[in-house]
Coordinates of C-alpha atoms in Angstrom, one line a residue:
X1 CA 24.2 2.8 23.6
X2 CA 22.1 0.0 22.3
X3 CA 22.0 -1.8 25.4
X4 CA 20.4 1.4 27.5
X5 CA 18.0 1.8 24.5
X6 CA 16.5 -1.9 24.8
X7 CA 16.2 -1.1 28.6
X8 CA 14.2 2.0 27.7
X9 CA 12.3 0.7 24.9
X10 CA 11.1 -1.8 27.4
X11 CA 9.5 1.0 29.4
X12 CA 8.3 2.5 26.3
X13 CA 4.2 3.3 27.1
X14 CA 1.1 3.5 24.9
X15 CA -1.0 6.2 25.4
X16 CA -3.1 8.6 23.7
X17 CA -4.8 11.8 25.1
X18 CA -6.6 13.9 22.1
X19 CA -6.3 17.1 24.9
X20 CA -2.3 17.0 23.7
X21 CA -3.5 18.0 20.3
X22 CA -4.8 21.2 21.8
X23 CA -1.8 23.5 21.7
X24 CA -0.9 24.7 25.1
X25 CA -1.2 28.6 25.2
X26 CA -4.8 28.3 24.0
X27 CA -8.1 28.9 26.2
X28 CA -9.5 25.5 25.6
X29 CA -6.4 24.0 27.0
X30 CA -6.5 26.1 30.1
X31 CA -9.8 25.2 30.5
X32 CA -9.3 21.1 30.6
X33 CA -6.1 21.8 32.8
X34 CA -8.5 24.0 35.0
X35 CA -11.5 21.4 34.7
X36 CA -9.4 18.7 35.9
X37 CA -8.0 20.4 39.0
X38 CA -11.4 21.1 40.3
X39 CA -13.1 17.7 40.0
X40 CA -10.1 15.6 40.0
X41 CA -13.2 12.9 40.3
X42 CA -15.1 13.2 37.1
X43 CA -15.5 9.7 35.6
X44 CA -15.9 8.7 31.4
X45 CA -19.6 8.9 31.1
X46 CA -20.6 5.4 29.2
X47 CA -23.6 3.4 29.1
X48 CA -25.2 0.3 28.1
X49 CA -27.9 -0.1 25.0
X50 CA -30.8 -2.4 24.5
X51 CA -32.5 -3.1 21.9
X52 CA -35.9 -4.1 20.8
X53 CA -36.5 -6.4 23.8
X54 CA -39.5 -7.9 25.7
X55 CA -39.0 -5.8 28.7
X56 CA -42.0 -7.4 30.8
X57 CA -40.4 -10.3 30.8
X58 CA -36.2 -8.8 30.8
X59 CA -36.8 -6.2 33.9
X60 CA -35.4 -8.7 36.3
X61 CA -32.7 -9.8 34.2
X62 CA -32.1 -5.6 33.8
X63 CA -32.6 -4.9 37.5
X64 CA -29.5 -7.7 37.4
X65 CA -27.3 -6.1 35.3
X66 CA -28.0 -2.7 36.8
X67 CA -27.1 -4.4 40.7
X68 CA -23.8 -6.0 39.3
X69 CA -22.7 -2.5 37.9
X70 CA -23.5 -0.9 41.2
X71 CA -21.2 -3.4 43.2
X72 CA -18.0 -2.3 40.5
X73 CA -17.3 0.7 42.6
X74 CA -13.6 -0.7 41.8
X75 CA -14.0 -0.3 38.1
X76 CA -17.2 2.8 38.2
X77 CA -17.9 6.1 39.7
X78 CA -21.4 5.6 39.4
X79 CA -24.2 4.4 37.8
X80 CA -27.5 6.2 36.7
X81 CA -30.1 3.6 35.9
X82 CA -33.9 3.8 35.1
X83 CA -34.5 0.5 36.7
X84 CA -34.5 1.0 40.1
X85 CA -36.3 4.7 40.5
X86 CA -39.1 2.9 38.6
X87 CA -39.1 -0.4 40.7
X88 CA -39.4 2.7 43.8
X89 CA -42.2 4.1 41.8
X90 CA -43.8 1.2 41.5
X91 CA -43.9 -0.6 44.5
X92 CA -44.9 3.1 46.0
X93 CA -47.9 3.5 44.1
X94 CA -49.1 0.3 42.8
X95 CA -47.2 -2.0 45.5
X96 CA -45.9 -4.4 42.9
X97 CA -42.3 -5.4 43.5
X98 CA -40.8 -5.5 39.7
X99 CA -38.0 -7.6 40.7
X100 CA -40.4 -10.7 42.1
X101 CA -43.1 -9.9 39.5
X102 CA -43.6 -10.1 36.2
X103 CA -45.7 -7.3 34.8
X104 CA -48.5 -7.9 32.1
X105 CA -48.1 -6.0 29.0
X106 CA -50.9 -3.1 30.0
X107 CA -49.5 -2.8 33.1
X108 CA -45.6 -2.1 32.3
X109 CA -47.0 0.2 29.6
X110 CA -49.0 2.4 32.0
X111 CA -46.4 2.3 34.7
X112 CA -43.7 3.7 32.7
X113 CA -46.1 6.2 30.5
X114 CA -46.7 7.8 34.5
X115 CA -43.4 7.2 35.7
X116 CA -41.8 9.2 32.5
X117 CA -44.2 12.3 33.3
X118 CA -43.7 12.2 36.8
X119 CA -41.8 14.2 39.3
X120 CA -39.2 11.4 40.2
X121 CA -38.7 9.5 36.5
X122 CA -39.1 12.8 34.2
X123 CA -35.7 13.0 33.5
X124 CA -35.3 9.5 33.0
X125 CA -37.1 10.5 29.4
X126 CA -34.4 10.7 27.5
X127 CA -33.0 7.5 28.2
X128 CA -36.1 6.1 25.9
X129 CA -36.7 5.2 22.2
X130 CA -39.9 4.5 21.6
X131 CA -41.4 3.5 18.5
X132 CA -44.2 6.4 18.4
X133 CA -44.4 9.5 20.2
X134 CA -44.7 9.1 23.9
X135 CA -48.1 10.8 25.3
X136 CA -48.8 12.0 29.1
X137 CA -51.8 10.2 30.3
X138 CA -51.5 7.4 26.9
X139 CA -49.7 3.7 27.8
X140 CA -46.0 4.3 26.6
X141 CA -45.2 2.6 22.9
X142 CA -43.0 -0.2 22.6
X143 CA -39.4 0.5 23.4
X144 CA -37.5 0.2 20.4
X145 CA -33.7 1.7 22.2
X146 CA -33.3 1.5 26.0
X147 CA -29.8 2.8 27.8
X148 CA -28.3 2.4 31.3
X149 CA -25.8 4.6 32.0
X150 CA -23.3 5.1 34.3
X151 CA -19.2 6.6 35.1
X152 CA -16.3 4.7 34.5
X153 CA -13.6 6.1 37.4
X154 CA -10.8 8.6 36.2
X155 CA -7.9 6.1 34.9
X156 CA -5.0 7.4 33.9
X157 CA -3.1 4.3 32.5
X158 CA -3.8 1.4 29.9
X159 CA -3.3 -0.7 32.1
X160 CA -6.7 0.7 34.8
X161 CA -9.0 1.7 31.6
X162 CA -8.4 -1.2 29.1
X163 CA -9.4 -3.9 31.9
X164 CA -12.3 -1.9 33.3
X165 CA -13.8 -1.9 29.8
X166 CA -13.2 -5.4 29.1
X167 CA -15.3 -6.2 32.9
X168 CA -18.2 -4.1 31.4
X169 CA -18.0 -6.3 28.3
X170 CA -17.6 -9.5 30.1
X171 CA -20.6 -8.4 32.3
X172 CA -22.9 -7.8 29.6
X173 CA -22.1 -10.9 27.2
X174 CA -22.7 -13.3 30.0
X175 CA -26.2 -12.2 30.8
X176 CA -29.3 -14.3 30.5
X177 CA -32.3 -12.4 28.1
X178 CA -35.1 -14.8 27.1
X179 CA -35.9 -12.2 24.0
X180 CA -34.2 -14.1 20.8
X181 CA -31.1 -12.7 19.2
X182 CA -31.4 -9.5 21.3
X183 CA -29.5 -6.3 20.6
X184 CA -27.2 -4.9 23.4
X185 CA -23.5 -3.1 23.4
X186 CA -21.3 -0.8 25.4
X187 CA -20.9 2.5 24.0
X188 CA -18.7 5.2 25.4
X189 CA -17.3 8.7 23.3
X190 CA -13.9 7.7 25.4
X191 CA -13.6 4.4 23.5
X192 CA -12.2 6.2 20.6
X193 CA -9.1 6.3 22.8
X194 CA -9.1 3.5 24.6
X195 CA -9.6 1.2 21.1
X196 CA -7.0 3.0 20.1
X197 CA -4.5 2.2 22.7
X198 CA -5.7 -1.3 23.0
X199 CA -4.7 -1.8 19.1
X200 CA -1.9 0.1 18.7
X201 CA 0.0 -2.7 20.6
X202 CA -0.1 -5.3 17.9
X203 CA -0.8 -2.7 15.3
X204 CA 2.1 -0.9 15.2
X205 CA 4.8 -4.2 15.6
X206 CA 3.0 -5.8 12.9
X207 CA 3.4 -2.8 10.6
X208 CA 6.2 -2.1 11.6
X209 CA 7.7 -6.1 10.7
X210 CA 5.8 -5.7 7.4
X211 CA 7.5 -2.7 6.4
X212 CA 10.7 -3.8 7.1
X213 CA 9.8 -7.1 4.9
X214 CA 8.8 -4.9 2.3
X215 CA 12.0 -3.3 2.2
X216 CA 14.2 -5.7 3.1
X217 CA 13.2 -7.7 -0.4
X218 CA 13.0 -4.5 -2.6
X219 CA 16.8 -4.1 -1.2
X220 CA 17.4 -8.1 -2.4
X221 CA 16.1 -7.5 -5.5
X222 CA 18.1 -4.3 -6.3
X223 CA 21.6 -5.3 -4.6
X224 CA 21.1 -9.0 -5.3
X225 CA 23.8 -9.5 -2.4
X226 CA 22.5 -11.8 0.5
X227 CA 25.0 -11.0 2.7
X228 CA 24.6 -7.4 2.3
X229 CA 21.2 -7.2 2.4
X230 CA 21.6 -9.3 5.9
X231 CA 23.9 -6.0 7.2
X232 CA 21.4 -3.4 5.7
X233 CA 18.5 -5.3 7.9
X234 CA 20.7 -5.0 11.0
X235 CA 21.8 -1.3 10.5
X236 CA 17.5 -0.8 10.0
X237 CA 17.1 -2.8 13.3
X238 CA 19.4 -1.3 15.5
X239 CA 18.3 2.3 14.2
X240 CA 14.4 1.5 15.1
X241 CA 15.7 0.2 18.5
X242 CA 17.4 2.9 19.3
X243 CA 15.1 5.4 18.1
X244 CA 12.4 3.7 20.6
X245 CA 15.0 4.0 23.0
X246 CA 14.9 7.6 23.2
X247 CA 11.5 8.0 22.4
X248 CA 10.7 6.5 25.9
X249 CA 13.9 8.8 27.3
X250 CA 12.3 12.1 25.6
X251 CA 8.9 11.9 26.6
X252 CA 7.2 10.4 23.4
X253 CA 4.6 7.5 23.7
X254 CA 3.1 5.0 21.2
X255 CA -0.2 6.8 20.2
X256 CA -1.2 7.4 16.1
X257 CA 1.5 9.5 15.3
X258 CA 4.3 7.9 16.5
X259 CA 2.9 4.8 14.9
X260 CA 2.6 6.7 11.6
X261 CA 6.4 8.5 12.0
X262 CA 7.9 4.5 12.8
X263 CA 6.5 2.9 10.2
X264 CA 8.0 6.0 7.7
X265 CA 11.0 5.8 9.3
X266 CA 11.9 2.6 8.0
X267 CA 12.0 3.7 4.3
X268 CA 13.9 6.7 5.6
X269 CA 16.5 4.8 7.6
X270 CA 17.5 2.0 4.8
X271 CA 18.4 4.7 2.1
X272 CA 22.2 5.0 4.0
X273 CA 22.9 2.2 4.2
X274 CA 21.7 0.7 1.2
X275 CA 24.1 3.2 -0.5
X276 CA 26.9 2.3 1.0
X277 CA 26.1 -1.2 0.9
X278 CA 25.5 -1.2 -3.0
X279 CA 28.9 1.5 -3.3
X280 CA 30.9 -1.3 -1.8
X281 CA 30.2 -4.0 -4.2
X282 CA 31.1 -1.8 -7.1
X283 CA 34.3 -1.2 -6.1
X284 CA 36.9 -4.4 -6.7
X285 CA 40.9 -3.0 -6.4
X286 CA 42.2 -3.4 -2.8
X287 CA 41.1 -5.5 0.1
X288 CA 38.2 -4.6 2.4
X289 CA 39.7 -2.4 4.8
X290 CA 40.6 -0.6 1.1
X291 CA 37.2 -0.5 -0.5
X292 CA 35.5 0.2 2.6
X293 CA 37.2 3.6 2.9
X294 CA 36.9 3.8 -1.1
X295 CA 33.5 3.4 -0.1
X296 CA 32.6 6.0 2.2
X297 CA 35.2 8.6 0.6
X298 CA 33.2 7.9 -2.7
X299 CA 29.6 8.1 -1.3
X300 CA 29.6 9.1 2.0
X301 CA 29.5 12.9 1.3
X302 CA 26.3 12.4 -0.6
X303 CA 24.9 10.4 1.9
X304 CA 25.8 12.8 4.9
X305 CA 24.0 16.2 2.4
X306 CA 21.2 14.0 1.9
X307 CA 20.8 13.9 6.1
X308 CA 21.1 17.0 6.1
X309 CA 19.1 18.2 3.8
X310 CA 16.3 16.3 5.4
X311 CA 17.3 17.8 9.0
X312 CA 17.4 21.3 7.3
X313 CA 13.8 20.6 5.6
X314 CA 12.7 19.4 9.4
X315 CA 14.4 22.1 11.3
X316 CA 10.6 24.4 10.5
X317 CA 9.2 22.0 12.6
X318 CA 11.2 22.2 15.9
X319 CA 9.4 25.2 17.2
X320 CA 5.8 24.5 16.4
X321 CA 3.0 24.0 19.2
X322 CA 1.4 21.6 17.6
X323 CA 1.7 18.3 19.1
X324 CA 2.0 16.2 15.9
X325 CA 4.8 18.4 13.9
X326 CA 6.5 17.9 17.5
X327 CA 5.9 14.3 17.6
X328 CA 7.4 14.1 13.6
X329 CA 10.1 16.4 14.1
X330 CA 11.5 13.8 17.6
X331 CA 11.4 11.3 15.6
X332 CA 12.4 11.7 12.0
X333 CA 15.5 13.6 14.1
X334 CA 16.4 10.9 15.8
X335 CA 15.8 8.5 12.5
X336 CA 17.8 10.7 10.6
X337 CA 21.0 11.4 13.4
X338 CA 21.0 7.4 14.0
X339 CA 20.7 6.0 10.4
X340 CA 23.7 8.4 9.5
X341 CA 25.6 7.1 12.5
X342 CA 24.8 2.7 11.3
X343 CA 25.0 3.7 7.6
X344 CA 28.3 5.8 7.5
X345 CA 30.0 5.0 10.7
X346 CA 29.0 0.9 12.1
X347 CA 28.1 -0.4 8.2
X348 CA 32.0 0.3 6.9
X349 CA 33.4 -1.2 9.9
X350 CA 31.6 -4.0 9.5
X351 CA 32.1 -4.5 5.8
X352 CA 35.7 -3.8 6.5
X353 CA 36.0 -6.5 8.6
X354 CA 33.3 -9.1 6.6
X355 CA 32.1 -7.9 3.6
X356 CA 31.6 -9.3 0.7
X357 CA 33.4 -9.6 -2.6
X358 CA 32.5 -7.3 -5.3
X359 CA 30.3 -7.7 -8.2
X360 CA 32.2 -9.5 -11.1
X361 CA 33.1 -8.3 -13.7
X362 CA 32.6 -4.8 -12.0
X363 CA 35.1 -1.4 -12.7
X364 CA 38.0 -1.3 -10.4
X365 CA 38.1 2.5 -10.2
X366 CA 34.4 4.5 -9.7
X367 CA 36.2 7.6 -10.8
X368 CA 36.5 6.6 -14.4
X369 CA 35.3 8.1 -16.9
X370 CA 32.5 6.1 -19.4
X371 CA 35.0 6.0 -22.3
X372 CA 37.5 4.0 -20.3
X373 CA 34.7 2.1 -19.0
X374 CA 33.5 1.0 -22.6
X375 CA 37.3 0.5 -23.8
X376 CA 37.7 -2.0 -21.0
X377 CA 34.6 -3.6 -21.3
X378 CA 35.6 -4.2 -24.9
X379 CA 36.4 -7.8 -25.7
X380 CA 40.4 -8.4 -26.1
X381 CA 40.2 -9.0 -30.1
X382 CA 37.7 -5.7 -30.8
X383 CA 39.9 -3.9 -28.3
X384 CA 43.4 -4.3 -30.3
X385 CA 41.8 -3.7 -33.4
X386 CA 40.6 -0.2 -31.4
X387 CA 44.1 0.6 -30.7
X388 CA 45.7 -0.1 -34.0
X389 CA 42.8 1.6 -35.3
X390 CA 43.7 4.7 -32.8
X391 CA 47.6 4.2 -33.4
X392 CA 47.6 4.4 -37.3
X393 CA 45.0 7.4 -37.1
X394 CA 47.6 9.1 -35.0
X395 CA 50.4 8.2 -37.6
X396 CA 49.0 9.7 -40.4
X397 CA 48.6 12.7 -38.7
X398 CA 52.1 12.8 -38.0
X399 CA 52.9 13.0 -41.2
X400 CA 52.6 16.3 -43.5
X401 CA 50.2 17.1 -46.1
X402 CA 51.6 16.6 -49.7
X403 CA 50.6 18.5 -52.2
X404 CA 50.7 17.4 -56.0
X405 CA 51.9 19.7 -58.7
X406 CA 49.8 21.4 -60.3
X407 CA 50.5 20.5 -63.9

């Protein structure tokens, strides 16, 4: 079973939609299914910002960038850029080329202020921050935000989005602006998403290792058995494993929640077997075969209630629509099902066949009762002088009251 889990895990993909939050039978939902029928070619709108620049003198380097995005048709659907409608506009009406010369300051200013309130570069307006209000007929202010936007295509996998945004990046870092320290980024509202997906690779291994850490050395401290501890760590491994396993198998990706429901999983999954880890170091009489059954006949039964309590307190969960109780339900099922199986039915065999001796000093029998415990405990001297103590008490109520005379 292990072995066919690795070989899933393996295929086990990250991804995250935020449309699978949208429960299914609702009229947003049918409206993105709808949407995406019809334009099966609608990109991730994005764009590029500038700062406070010296644009008289950046326009070429702009007119650049804005060339290089066009010739990405791998990587974009299309791009919508200021840069070239006004270079049009320009050479039209003042017969400048904008990409051979550089403008003087009056001139860019005027230029733009005409081509913004004109019929070709009006809607080009809002593309513009300006550091005062923009006036038809007035030289346009000093740009203090400039964008270029433009469509990423419609990826489906990490492994198309994550290196189309990384190009973008790449693109932008290595261009050459003569304006000092100048502002410029890559913003897109689908980035949420793809962050997400990029850091959930490393994010949710490392929490998931530090979590396990974390547990692993409260267990030490608490069962002070290193040999034990060793075989609690296993029976945690081999359930996450598995549990990854048929995540991949039932439809489940790595996204937030399943990073979240993991990384809970590992305090949820120690708790068997640290019970019957501890169990079987309290209990000394037999051999290990012995205590190993003593074991799981002693504690077992609670442990088993206790899974399925938590199954019970789950089972709400299994018919929701929502796609995070659906998401916590899969798992903590499968956490729950496969701890029960390594801490009741792998973790005795094991300790049956290499498990350590018991604590010393410890009570042979778990069943006793706490006065037998204490009379045992007893050193050998104070315990005689208990039982002489006991045995004459017992004598002289064996014998019969005597009553003097009365004189």
């Amino acid at each position: 079973m292990t072995s066919l889990n690795i070989q899933s895990l393996m295929k086990l993909r990250q991804k995250f939609d935020p449309n699978w939050f949208i429960p299914e039978e609702t009229y947003f939902s049918k409206f993105i299914v709808k949407n995406r029928e019809q334009y099966p070619n609608n990109g991730y709108e994005a764009m590029l910002l500038f700062g406070n620049y010296n644009y008289t003198a950046e326009l070429q380097e702009l007119l650049r960038i804005t060339h290089e995005l066009e010739n990405r048709t791998d990587i974009l659907h299309s791009v919508d850029s200021w840069l070239e409608p006004f270079q049009d506009f320009v050479h039209t009406h003042y017969d400048k080329d904008i990409g051979e010369v550089v403008l003087s300051e009056s001139d860019f200013h005027s230029y733009l202020s005409k081509f913004l309130y004109s019929h070709e570069g009006g809607r080009y307006q809002m593309n513009f921050k300006f550091a005062t209000k923009l006036k038809c007929g007035a030289p346009a202010p000093n740009i203090t935000v400039t964008t270029i936007d433009f469509k990423f295509r419609p990826f489906g996998e990490r492994e198309e989005y994550i290196p189309a945004k990384h190009a973008v990046e790449v693109l932008l870092a290595e261009s050459h602006f003569s304006t000092k320290a100048p502002f410029n980024t890559l913003w897109a509202k689908v980035f949420g998403n793809w962050v997400t997906d990029e850091i959930i690779d490393t994010e949710i291994y490392r929490n998931v290792a530090l979590a396990m850490v974390g547990v692993m050395f409260c267990s030490a401290v608490l069962i002070v058995n290193p040999q034990i501890c060793f075989w609690i760590f296993i029976c945690v491994l081999l359930t996450l494993v598995n549990v990854g396993g048929l995540m991949q198998r039932w439809g489940l990706t790595l996204d937030i929640c399943s990073c979240i429901a993991l990384q809970l999983a590992v305090g949820l999954c120690v708790d068997y077997a640290a019970h019957i880890g501890h169990t079987f170091l309290t209990i000394s009489h037999g051999n290990r075969n012995r205590r190993s059954l003593e074991t799981v006949l002693h504690i077992g039964a609670a442990v088993l209630y206790g899974g399925g309590s938590t199954i019970l307190s789950l089972s709400v969960l299994s018919g929701s629509q929502a796609y995070t109780y659906r998401t916590f339900f899969k798992i903590f099922l499968l956490v729950i099902l496969l701890g029960l199986f390594h801490g009741l039915v792998l973790l005795p065999v094991i300790l049956s066949l290499v498990g350590p001796p018991p604590y010393s000093g410890f009570i042979d029998d778990p069943n006793k009762l706490p006065e037998d415990i204490e009379k045992e405990m007893l050193p050998i001297a104070d315990n005689q002088k208990w039982r002489n103590g006991e045995l004459a008490q017992s004598e002289e109520e064996k014998q019969p009251m005597r009553i003097d005379p009365v004189l």
